[in-house]
Short mmCIF file of C-alpha atoms in Angstrom, two decimals:
data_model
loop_
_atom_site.label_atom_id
_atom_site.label_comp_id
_atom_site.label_asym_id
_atom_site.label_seq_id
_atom_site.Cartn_x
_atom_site.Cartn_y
_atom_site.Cartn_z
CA UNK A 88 45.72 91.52 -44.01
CA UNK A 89 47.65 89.11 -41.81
CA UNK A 90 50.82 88.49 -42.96
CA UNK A 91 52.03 85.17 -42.40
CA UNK A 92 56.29 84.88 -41.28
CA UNK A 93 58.62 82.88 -42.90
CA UNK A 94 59.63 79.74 -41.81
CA UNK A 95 62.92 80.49 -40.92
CA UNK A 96 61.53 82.76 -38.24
CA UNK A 97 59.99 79.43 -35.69
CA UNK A 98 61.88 77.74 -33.77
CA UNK A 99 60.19 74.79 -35.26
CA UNK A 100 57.37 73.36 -38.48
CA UNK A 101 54.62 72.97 -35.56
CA UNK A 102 55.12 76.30 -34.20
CA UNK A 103 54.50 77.74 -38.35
CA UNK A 104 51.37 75.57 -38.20
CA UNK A 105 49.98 77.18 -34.69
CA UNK A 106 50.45 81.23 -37.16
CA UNK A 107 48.80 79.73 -39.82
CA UNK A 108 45.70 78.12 -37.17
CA UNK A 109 45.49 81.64 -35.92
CA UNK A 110 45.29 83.36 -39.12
CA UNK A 111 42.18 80.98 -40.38
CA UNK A 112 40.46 81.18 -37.22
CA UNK A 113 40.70 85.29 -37.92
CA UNK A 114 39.66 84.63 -41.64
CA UNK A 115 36.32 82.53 -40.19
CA UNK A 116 35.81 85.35 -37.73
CA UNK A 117 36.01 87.58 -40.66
CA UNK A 118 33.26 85.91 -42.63
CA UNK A 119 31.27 85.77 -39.55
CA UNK A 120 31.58 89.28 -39.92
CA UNK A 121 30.31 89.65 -43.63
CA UNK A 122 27.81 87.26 -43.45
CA UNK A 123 26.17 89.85 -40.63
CA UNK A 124 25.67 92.05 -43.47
CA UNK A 125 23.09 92.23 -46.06
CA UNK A 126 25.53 92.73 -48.67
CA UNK A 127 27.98 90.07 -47.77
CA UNK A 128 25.31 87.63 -47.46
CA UNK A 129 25.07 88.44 -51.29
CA UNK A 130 28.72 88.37 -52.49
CA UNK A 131 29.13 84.63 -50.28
CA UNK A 132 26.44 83.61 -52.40
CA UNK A 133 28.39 84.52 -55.61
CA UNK A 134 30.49 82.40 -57.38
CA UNK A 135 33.63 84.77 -55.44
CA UNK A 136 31.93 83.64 -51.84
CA UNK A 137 31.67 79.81 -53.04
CA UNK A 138 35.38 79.54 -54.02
CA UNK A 139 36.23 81.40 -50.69
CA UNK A 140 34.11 78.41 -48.87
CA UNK A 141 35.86 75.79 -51.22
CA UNK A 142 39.59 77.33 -50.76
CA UNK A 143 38.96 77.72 -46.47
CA UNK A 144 37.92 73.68 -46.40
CA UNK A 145 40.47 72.67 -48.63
CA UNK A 146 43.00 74.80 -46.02
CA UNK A 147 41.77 73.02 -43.12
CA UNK A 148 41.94 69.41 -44.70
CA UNK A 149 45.95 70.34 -45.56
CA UNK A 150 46.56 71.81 -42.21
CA UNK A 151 44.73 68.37 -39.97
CA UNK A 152 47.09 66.57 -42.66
CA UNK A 153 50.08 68.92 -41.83
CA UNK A 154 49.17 68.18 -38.42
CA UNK A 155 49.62 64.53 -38.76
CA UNK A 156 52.67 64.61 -40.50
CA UNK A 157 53.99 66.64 -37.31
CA UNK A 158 53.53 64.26 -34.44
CA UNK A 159 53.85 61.29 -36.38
CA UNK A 160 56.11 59.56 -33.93
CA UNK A 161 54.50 60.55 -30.91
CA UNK A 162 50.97 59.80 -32.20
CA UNK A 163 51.99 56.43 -33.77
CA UNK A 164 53.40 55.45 -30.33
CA UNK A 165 50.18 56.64 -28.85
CA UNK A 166 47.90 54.70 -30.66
CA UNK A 167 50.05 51.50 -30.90
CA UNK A 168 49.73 51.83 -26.77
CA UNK A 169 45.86 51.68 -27.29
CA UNK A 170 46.24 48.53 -28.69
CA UNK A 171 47.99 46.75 -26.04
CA UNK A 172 46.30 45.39 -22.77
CA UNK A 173 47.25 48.65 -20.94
CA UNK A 174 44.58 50.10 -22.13
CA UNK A 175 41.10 49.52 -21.70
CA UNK A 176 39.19 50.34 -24.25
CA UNK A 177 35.39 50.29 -23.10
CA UNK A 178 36.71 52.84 -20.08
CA UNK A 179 38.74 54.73 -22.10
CA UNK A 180 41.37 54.03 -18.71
CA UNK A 181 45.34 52.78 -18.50
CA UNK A 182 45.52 50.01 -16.40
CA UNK A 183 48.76 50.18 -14.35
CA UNK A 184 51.45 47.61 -15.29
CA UNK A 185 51.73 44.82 -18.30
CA UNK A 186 55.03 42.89 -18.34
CA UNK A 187 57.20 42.71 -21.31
CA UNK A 188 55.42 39.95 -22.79
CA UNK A 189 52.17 42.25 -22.77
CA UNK A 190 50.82 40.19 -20.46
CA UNK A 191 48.42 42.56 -17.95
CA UNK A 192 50.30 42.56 -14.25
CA UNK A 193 47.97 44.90 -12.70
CA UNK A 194 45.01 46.22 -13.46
CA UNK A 195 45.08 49.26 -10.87
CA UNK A 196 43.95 52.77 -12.36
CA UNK A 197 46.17 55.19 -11.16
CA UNK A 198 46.00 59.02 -11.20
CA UNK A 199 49.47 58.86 -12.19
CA UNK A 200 49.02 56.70 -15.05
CA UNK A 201 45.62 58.49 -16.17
CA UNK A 202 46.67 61.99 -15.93
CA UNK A 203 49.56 61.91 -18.38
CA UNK A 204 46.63 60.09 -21.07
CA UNK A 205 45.61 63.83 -20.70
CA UNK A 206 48.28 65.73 -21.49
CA UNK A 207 49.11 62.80 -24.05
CA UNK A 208 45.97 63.68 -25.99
CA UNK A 209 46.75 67.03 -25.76
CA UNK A 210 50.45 66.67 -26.79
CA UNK A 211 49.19 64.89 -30.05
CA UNK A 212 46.82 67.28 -31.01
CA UNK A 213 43.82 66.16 -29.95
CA UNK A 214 43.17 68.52 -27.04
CA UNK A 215 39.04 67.74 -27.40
CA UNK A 216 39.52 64.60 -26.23
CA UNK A 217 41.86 65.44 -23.36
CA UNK A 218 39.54 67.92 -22.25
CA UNK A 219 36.80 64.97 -22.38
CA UNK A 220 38.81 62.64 -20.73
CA UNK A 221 39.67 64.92 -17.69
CA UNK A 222 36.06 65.54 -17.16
CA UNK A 223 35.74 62.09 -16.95
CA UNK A 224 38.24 61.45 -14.34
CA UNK A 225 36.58 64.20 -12.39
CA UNK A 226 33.13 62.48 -12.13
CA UNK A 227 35.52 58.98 -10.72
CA UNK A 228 36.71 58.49 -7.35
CA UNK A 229 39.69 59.53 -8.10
CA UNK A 230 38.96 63.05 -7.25
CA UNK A 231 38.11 64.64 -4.27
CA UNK A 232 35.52 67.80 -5.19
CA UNK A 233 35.71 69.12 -1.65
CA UNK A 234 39.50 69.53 -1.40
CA UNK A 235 40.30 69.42 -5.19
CA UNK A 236 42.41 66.94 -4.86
CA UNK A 237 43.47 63.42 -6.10
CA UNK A 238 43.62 60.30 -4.25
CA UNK A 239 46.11 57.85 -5.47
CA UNK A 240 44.41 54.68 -7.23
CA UNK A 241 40.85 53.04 -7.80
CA UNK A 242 40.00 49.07 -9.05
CA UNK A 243 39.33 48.40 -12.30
CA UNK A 244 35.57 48.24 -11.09
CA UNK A 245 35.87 51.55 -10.37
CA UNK A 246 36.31 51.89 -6.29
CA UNK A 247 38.50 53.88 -4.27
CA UNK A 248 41.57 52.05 -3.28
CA UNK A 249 44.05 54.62 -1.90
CA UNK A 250 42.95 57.80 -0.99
CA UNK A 251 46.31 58.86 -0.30
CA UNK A 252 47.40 62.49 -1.87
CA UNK A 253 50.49 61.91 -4.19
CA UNK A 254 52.52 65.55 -4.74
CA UNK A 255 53.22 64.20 -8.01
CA UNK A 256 49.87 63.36 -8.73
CA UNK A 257 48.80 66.83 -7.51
CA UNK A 258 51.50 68.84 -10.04
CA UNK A 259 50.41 66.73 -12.71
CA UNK A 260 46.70 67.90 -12.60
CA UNK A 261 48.67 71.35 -12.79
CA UNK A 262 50.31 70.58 -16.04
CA UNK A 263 46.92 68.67 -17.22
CA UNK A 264 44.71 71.71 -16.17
CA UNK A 265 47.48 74.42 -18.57
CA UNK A 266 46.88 71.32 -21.23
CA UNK A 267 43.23 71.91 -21.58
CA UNK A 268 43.51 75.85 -21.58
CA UNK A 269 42.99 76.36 -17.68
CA UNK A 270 46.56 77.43 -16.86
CA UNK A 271 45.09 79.76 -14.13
CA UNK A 272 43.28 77.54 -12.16
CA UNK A 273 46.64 75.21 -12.27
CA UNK A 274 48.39 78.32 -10.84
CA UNK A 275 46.04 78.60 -8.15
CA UNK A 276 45.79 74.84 -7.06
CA UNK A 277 50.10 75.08 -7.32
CA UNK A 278 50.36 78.06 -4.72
CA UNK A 279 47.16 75.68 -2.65
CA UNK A 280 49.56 72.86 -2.98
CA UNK A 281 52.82 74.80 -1.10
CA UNK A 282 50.37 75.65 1.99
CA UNK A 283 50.05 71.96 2.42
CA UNK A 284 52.48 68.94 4.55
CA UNK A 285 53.69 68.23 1.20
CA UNK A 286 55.94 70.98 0.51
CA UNK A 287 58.85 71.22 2.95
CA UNK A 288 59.50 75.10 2.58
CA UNK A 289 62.57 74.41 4.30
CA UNK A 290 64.65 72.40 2.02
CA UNK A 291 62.30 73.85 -0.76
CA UNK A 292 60.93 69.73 -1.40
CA UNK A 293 58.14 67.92 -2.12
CA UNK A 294 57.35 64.91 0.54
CA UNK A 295 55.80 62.34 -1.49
CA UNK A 296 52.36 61.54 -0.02
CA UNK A 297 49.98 62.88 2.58
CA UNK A 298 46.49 61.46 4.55
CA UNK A 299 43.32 63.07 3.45
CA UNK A 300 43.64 64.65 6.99
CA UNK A 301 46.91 66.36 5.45
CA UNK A 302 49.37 63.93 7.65
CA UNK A 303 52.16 63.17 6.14
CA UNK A 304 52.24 59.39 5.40
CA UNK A 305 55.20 59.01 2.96
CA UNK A 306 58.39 61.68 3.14
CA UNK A 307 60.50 60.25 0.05
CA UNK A 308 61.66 62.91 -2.25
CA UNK A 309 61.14 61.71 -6.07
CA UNK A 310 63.15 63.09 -8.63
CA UNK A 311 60.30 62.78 -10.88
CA UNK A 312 58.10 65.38 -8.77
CA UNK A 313 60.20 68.03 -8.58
CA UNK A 314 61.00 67.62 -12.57
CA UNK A 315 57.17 68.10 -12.90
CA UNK A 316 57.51 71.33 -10.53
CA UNK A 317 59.54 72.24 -13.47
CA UNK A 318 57.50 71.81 -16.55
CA UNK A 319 54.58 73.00 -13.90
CA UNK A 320 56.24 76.61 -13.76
CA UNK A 321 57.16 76.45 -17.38
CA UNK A 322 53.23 76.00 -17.95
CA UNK A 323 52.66 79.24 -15.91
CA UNK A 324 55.42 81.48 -18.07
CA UNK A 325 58.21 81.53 -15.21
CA UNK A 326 60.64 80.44 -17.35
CA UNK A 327 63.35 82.09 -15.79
CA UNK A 328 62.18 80.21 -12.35
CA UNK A 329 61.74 76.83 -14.39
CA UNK A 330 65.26 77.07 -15.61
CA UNK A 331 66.58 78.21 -12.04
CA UNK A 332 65.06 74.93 -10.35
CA UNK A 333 66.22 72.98 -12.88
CA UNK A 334 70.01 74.07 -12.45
CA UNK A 335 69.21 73.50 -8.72
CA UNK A 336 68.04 70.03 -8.84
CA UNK A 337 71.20 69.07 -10.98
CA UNK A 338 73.13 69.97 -8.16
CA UNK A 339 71.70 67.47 -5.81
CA UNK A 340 72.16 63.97 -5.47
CA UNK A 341 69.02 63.71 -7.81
CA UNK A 342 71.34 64.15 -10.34
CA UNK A 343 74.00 61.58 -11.68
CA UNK A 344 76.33 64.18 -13.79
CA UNK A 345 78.77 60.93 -14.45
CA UNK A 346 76.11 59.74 -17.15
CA UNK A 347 73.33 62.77 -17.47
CA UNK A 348 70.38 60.93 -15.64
CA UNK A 349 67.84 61.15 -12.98
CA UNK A 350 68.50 58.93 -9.63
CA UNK A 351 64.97 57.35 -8.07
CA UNK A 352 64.83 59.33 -4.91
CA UNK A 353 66.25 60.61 -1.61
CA UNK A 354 64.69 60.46 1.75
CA UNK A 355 64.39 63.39 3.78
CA UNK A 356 67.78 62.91 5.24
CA UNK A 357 69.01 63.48 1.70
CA UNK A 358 70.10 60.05 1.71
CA UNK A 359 69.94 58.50 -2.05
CA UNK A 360 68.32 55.71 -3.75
CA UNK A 361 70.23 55.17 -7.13
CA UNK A 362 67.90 53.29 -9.26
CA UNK A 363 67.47 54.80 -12.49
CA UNK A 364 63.61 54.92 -14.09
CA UNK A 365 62.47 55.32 -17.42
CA UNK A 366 59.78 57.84 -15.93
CA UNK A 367 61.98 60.06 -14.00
CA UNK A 368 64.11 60.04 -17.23
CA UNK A 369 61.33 60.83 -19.56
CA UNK A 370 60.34 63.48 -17.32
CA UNK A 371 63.63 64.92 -17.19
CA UNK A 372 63.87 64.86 -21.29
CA UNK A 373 60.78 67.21 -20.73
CA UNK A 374 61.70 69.35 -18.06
CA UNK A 375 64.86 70.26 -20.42
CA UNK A 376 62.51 70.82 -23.15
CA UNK A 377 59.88 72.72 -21.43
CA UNK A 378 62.63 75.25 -20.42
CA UNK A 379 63.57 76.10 -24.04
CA UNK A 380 66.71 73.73 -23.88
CA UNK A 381 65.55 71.62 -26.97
CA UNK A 382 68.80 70.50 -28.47
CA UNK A 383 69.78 69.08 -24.91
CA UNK A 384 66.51 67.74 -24.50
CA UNK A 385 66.74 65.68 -28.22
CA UNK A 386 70.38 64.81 -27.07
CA UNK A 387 69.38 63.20 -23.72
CA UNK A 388 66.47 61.63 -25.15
CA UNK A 389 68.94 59.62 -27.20
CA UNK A 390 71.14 58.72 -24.89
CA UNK A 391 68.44 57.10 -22.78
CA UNK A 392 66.98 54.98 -25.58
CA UNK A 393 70.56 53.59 -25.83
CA UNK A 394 70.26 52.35 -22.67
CA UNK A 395 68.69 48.99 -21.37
CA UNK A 396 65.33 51.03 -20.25
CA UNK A 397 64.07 51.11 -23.81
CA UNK A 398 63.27 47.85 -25.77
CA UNK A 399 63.20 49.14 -29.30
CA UNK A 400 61.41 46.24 -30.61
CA UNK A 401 58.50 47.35 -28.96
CA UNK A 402 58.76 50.71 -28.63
CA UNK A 403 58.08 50.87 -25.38
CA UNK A 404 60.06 51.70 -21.67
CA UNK A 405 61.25 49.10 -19.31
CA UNK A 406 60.83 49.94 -15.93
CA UNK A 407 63.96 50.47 -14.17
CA UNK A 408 67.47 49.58 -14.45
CA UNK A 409 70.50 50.19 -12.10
CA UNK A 410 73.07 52.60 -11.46
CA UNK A 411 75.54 49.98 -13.36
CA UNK A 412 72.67 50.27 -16.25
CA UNK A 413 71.62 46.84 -15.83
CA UNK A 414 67.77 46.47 -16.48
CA UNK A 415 66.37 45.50 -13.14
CA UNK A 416 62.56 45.39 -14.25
CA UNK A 417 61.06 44.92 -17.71
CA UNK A 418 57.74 45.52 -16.59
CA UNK A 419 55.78 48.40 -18.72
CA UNK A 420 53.83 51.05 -16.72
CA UNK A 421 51.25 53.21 -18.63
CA UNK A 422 52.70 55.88 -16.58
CA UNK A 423 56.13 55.56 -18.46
CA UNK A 424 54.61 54.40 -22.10
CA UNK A 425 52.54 57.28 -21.48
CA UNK A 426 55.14 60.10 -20.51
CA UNK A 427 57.42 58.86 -23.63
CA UNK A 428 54.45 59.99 -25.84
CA UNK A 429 54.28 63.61 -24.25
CA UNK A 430 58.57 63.68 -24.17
CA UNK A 431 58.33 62.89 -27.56
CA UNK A 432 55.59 65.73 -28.62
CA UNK A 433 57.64 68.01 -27.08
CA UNK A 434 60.90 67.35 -29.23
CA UNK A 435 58.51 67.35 -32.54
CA UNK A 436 58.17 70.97 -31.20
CA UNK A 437 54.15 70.72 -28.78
CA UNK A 438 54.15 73.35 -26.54
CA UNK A 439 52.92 72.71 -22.71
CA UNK A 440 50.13 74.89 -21.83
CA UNK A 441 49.38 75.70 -25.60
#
């Protein structure tokens, strides 16, 4: 008795295909239901209840295709990654840097880079696996059980390097935790964060990195961490807060309005640092989108793979280029490679938090 609405009435194809997944997880309840009963048993045993079996698997096959067919870009881009030497494949981990010749620079796991292969996996539909693979990263040294927080990098082999506490780090285990269905406990670990050194209540700003003993050691501002505060609130339904911050943050020297991107950083004498990113630019495409401004989003998204930061041979996201748009660094961070995934998903229409 569900009726399913016409296409004309989503905003986009994937947000048709998340009805119809509703509707067939009520139809399986449903049969849950009859199968309960004596005479239901019967009538599934019928020739009626085998072409209802037939017609439900043949509906699930279409929609994992229809799936597919949805974030094809996105998870083309995200498997092609796998296949470079950013990834390793028997620890299922991103190593941190290769250089444009896909040579490996760096083999450094940071939370940075690993997070976002969370919310990637969940941004391409494969939200088992991201679940997995954050349950993994809680068992590493990355993560601190007692405060429930995350240090900053381990080796390759596994052991702690920097046990520093990143506040971009920290909002991106907000935005992973909504990813895997635990947008709560992401809302409580936010409101933890604000009581900490990181948050400077005053000029309403994130420092960049504190000592486990919560000193601060690093008071840089990143553009890129207050864009995640963004998508962060978007996760927890304050839209109309996400889109205020937003407006805010293009009003400070964060902002380049000359050219529509993000600057690297300020310090906390507001003074600026105009190097432009691919990540803080990726993460801006997804702050935009997060806040329901998809058309701007798509539109800035193009813009920035005209510029010098993207390499559309490979696909992939140079490191940094300056505020003249010269490319500065061609390295490849799994951090950036990883974020154009998820800014993708989210123009093919993958809701944060869903």
């Amino acid at each position: 008795g569900m009726k399913i609405k016409g296409l004309e009435e989503y905003g986009s194809v994937r947000d048709a295909y998340d009805e119809i997944e509703k509707a067939l997880a009520m139809i399986k309840n449903s049969k849950t239901f009859i199968e309960s009963h004596k005479a239901g048993t019967e009538f599934l045993k019928a020739e009626e209840g085998k072409e209802f079996d037939s017609r439900m698997e043949e509906a699930d096959e279409a929609l994992a295709e229809g799936r597919k067919i949805i974030c094809h870009g996105s998870s083309e881009i995200y498997d092609m990654l796998t296949k470079t030497p950013l990834y390793d494949t028997a620890r299922k981990q991103w190593n941190r840097y290769i250089d444009a010749g896909q040579n490996v620079k760096e083999t450094t796991r940071q939370t940075v880079s690993l997070l976002p292969g969370v919310i990637a996996l969940a941004s391409i539909g494969r939200a088992g696996e991201a679940e997995e693979r954050y349950n993994l990263l809680l068992q590493s040294p990355l993560y601190d059980r007692e405060t429930r927080q995350w240090n900053t990098s381990m080796t390759a082999a596994q052991q702690i390097e920097n046990t520093a506490r990143s506040s971009c780090e920290q909002l991106m285990n907000v935005i992973a935790l909504a990813c895997i269905g635990k947008i709560r406990d992401g809302e409580k670990i936010y409101a933890l964060l604000m009581q900490t050194p990181l948050y400077n209540a005053e000029k309403k700003q994130w420092n960049e990195s504190m000592t486990q003993k919560k000193k601060i050691s690093d008071s840089t501002r990143y553009a890129s961490t207050h864009l995640l505060e963004v998508i962060a609130l978007s996760c927890f339904e304050r839209k109309n807060d996400a889109e205020t911050m937003y407006e805010a943050l293009k009003n400070t020297e964060f902002y380049d309005a000359s050219c529509g991107q993000w600057n690297y950083s300020i310090d906390e004498k507001q003074k600026l640092t105009d190097e432009r990113h691919s990540i803080k630019n990726l993460i801006g495409v997804s702050a935009l989108a997060a806040i329901g401004r998809t058309s701007e989003a798509r539109e800035t998204y193009g813009m920035l793979k005209e510029t010098r930061l993207y390499d559309k041979a490979r696909k992939q996201w140079n490191w940094l280029m300056n505020a003249a748009q010269a490319v500065e660094n061609t390295d490849r961070s799994a951090f950036s490679q990883l974020w154009g995934v998820i800014a993708l998903a989210m123009l093919e229409g993958w809701k944060l938090g869903r």
